[in-house]
Coordinates of C-alpha atoms and ligand atoms in Angstrom, one line a residue:
X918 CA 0.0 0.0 0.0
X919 CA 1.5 3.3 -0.9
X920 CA 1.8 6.1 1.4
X921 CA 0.6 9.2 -0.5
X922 CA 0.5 12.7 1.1
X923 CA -0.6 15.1 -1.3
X924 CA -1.8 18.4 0.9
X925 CA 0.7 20.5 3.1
X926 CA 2.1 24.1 3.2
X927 CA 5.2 25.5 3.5
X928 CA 6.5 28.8 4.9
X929 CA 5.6 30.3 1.2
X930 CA 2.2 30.5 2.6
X931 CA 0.8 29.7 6.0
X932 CA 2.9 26.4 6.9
X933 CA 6.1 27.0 9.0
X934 CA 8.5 24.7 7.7
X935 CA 10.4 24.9 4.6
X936 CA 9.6 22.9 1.3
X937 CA 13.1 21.0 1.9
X938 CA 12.1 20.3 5.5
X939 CA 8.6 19.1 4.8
X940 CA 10.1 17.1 1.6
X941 CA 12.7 15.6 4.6
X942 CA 9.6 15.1 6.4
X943 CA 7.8 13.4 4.5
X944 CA 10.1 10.9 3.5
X945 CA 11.3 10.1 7.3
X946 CA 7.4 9.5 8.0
X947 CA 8.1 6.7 5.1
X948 CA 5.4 9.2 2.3
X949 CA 6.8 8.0 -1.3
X950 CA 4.3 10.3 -3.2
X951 CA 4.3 13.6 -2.2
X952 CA 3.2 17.5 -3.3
X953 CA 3.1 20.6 -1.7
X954 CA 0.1 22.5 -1.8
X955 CA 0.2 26.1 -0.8
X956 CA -2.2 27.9 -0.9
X957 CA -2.7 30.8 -4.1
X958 CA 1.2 30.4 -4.6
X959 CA 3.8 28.5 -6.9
X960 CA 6.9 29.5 -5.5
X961 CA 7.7 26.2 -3.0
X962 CA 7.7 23.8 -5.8
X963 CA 10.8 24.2 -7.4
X964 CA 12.8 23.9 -4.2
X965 CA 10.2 21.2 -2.7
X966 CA 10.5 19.1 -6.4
X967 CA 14.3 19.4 -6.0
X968 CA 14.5 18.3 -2.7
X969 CA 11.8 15.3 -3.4
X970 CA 14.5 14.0 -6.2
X971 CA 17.7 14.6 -4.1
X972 CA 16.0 12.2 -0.9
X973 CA 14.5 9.7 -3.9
X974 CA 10.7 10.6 -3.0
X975 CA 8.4 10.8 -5.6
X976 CA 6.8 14.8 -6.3
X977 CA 4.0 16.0 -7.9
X978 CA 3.2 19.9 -8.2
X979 CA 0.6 21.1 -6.3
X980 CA -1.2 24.0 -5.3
X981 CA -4.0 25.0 -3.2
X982 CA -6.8 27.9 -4.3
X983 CA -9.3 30.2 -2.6
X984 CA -12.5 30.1 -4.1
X985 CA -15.8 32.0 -2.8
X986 CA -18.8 29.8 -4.2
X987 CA -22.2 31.1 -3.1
X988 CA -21.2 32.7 -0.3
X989 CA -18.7 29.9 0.9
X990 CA -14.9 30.4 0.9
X991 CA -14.1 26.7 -0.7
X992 CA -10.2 25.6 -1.0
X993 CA -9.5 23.6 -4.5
X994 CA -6.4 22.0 -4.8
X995 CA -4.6 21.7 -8.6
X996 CA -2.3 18.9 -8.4
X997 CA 0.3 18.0 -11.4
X998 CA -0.1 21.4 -12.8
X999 CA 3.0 23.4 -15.1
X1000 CA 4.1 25.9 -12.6
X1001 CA 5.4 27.7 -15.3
X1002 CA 1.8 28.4 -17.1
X1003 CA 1.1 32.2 -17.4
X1004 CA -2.5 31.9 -16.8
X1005 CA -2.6 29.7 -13.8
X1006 CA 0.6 32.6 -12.4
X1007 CA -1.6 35.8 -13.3
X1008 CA -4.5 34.2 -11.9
X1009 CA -3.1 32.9 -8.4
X1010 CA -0.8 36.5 -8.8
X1011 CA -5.0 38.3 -8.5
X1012 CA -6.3 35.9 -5.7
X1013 CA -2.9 36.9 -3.4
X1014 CA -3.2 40.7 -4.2
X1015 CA -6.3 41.1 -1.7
X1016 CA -4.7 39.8 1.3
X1017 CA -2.7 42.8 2.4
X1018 CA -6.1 45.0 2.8
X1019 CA -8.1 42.3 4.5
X1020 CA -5.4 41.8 6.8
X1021 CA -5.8 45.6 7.5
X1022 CA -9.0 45.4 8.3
X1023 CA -8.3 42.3 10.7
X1024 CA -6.1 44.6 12.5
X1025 CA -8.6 47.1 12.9
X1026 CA -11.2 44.5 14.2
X1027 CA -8.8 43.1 16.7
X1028 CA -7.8 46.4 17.8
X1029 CA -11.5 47.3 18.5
X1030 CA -11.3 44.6 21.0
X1031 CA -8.0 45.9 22.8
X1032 CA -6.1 43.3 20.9
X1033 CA -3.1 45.9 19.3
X1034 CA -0.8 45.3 16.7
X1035 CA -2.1 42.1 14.9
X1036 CA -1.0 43.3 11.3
X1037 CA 2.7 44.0 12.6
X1038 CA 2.6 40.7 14.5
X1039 CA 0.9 38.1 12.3
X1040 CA 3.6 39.8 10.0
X1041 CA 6.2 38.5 11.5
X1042 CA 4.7 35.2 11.1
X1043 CA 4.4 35.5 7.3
X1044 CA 7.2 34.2 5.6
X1045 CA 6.0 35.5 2.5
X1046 CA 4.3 39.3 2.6
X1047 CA 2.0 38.4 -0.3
X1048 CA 0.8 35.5 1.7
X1049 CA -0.3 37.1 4.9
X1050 CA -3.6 35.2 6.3
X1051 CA -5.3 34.1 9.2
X1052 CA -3.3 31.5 10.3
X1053 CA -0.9 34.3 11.0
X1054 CA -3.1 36.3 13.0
X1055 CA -3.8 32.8 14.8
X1056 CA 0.2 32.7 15.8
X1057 CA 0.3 36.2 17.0
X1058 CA -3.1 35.6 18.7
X1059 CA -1.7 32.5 20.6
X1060 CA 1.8 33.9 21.0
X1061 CA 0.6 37.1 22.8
X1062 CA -1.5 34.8 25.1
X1063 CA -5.3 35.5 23.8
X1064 CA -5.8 31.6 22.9
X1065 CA -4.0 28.9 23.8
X1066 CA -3.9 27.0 20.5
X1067 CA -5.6 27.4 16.8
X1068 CA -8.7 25.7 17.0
X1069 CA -9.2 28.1 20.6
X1070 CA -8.4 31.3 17.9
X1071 CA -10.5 29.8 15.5
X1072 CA -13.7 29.7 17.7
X1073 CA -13.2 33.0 18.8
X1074 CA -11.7 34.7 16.5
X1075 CA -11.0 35.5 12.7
X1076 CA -14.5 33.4 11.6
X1077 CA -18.1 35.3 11.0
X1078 CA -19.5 37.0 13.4
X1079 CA -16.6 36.8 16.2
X1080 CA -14.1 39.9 15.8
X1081 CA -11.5 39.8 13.2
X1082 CA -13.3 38.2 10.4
X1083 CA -13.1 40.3 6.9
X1084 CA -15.5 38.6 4.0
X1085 CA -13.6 38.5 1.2
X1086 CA -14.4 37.8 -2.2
X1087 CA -11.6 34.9 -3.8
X1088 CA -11.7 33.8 -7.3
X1089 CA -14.2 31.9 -8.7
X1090 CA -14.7 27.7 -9.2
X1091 CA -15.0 28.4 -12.4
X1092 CA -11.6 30.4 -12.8
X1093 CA -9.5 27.9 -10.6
X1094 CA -11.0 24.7 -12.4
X1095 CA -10.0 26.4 -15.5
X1096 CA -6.6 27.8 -14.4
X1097 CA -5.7 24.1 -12.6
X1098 CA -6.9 22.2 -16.4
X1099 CA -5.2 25.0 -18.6
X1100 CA -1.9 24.2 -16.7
X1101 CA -2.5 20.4 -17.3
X1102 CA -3.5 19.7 -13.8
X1103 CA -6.4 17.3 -12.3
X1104 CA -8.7 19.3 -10.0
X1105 CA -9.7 18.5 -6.4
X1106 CA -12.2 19.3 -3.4
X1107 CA -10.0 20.2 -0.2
X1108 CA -11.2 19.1 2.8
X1109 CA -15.1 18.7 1.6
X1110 CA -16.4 18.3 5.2
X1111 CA -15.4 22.0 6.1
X1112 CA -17.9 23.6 4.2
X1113 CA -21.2 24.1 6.0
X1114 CA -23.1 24.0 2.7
X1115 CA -27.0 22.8 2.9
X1116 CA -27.8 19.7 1.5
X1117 CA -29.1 21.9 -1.4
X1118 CA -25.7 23.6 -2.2
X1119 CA -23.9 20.8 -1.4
X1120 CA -25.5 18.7 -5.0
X1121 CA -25.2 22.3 -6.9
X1122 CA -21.8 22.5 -5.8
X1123 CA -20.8 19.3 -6.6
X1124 CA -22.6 19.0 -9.7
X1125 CA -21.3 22.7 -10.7
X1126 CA -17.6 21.1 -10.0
X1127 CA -18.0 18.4 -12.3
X1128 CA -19.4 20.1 -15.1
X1129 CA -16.6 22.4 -15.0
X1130 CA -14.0 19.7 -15.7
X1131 CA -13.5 19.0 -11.6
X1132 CA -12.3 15.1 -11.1
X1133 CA -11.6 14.4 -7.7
X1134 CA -12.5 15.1 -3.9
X1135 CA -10.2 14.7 -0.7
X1136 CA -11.7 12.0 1.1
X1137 CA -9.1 10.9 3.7
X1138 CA -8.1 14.4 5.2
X1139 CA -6.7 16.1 8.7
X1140 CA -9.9 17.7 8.6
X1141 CA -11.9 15.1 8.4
X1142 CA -13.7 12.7 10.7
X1143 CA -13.2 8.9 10.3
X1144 CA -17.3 9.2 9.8
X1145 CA -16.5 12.0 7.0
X1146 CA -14.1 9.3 5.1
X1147 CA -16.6 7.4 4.9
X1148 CA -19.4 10.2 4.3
X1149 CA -16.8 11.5 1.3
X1150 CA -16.3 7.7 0.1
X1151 CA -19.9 7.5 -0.6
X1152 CA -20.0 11.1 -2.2
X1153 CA -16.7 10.4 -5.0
X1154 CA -18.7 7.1 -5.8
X1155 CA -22.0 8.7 -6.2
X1156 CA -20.5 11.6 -8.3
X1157 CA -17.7 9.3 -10.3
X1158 CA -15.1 11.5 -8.6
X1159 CA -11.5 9.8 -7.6
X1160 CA -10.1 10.4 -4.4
X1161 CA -7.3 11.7 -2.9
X1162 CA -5.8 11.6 0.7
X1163 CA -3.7 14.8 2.5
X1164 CA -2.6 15.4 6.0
X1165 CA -2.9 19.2 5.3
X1166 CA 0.1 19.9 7.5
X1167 CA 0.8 23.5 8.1
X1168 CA 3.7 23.0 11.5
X1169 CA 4.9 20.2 14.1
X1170 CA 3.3 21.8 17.1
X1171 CA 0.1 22.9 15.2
X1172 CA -1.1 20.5 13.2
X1173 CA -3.3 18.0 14.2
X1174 CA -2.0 15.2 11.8
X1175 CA 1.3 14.8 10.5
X1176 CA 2.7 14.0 6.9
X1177 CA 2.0 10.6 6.2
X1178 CA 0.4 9.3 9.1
X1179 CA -3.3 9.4 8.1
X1180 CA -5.1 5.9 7.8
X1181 CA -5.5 4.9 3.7
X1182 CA -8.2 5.9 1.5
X1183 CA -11.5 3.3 1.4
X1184 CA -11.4 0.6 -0.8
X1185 CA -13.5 0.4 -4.3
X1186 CA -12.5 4.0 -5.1
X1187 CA -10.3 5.5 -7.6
X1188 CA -7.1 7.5 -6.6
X1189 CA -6.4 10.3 -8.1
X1190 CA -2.5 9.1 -8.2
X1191 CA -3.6 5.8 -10.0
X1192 CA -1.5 6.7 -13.0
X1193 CA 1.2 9.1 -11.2
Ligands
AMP455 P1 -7.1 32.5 5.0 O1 -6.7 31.9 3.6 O2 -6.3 33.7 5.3 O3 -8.6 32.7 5.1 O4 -6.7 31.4 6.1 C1 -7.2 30.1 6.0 C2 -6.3 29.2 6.8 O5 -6.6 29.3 8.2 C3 -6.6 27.7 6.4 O6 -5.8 27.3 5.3 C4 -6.1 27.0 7.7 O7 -4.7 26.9 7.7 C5 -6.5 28.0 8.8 N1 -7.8 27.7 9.3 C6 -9.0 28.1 8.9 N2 -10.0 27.6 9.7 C7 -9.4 26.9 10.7 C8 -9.9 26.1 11.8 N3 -11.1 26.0 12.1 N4 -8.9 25.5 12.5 C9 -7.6 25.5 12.2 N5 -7.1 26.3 11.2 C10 -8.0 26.9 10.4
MN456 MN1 -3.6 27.0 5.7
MN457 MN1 -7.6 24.4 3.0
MN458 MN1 -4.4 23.4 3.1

């Protein structure tokens, strides 16, 4: 049975490592197919692909978008997608360009609330200025002793209706589909057990994905539930959708699940890395 990882983040975006030490990673946790999926960026997988083929570990290019689909913010990851294709570059280049305002206006929200200095100190956290996002503000959050860990920032914080959350309008499902096929890449649903979509939205979504060219769904996820594999099982088979399995690891003291260690993806389905 392989051991395929194929959702993480680097410091490039909001994971704390760098793509050599997740690719290191990886490989000591005994993963031998492997991408890095940052989110709205394409810088990490140069260095991570290079690292993958120095330590033997097998690499495929990844990337992880923001969408907003009827009303939702949705993640879509592109995997085995031409880093080097313009429109996939211009379009992740638009998604990024946002981020520096909303995290203005988290600053003002958390300042409202006697909480000073968020944008200077989830900036420090940001290895890469374009990237800055809430996982940031979750480290500064935690670090000046408001919350004791994420999921504690996360219920209080930076989410609708508790301070420091800033709708914001990411690209479209339609755009990232597109952008992931144009650069040659398969299109997946992260985490599909996040979204609080009604059982309504949930078939338009789905249905909406697939028209548009999508062809998988994460089933075996750190975000997910062992109920939710198999919840997500019965969805890929229902829609024809492979699968695909990521721990989503952002950093060693953060993360919930490491690279590599999540159980495999149910039997009778089709991986996404069938032919990689
Ligand atoms: P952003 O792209 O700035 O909206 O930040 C989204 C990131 O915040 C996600 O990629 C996760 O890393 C993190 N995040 C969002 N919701 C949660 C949650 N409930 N628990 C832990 N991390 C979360
Ligand atoms: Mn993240
Ligand atoms: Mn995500
Ligand atoms: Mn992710």
């Amino acid at each position: 049975m392989r051991n395929v990882d194929l959702h993480c983040h680097s410091l490039i975006s909001d994971g704390t490592l760098s793509p050599l030490a997740l690719a290191a990673r990886a490989k000591a946790n005994g993963v031998d197919l492997w991408a890095l999926t940052d989110h709205d960026e394409l810088a990490g997988i140069e260095p991570a692909r290079r690292a993958a083929v120095d330590l033997g570990l097998k690499h495929v290019a990844g990337v992880e978008i923001s969408i907003t689909w009827g009303g939702h913010t949705v993640h879509i990851v592109g995997l085995q997608i031409d880093e080097n294709n313009k429109q996939l570059a211009q379009g992740l280049e638009t998604t990024r360009s946002g981020r520096k305002d909303r995290a203005l206006e988290i600053a003002v929200q958390l300042e409202q609330v006697g909480i000073p200095n968020a944008f200077e100190g989830a900036s420090t956290f940001a290895g890469n200025p374009d990237l800055i996002g809430r996982t940031h503000f979750a480290r500064y959050l935690i670090e000046t002793g408001r919350c004791a860990n994420v999921p504690e920032v996360f219920k209080n914080y930076l989410v609708e209706g508790k301070p420091g959350f800033v709708p914001h309008r990411w690209a479209t499902l339609a755009q990232a589909v597109a952008w992931i096929r144009g650069a040659g890449g398969t299109a997946v649903v992260a985490h599909p057990g996040r979204y609080k979509f009604s059982n309504i939205a949930s078939h338009e979504f789905f249905d909406n994905f697939k028209d548009l060219g999508g062809e998988a769904i994460e089933v075996v996820t750190g975000s997910h539930t062992v109920e939710q594999y198999t919840a997500y099982a019965k969805l890929a088979q229902r829609y024809g959708f492979k699968v695909s399995r990521g721990s989503d690891f952002h950093c060693p003291r953060e993360s919930r699940v490491d690279l590599g260690t999540l159980p495999p993806c149910p039997s009778g389905l089709v991986p996404v890395w069938q032919d990689w």
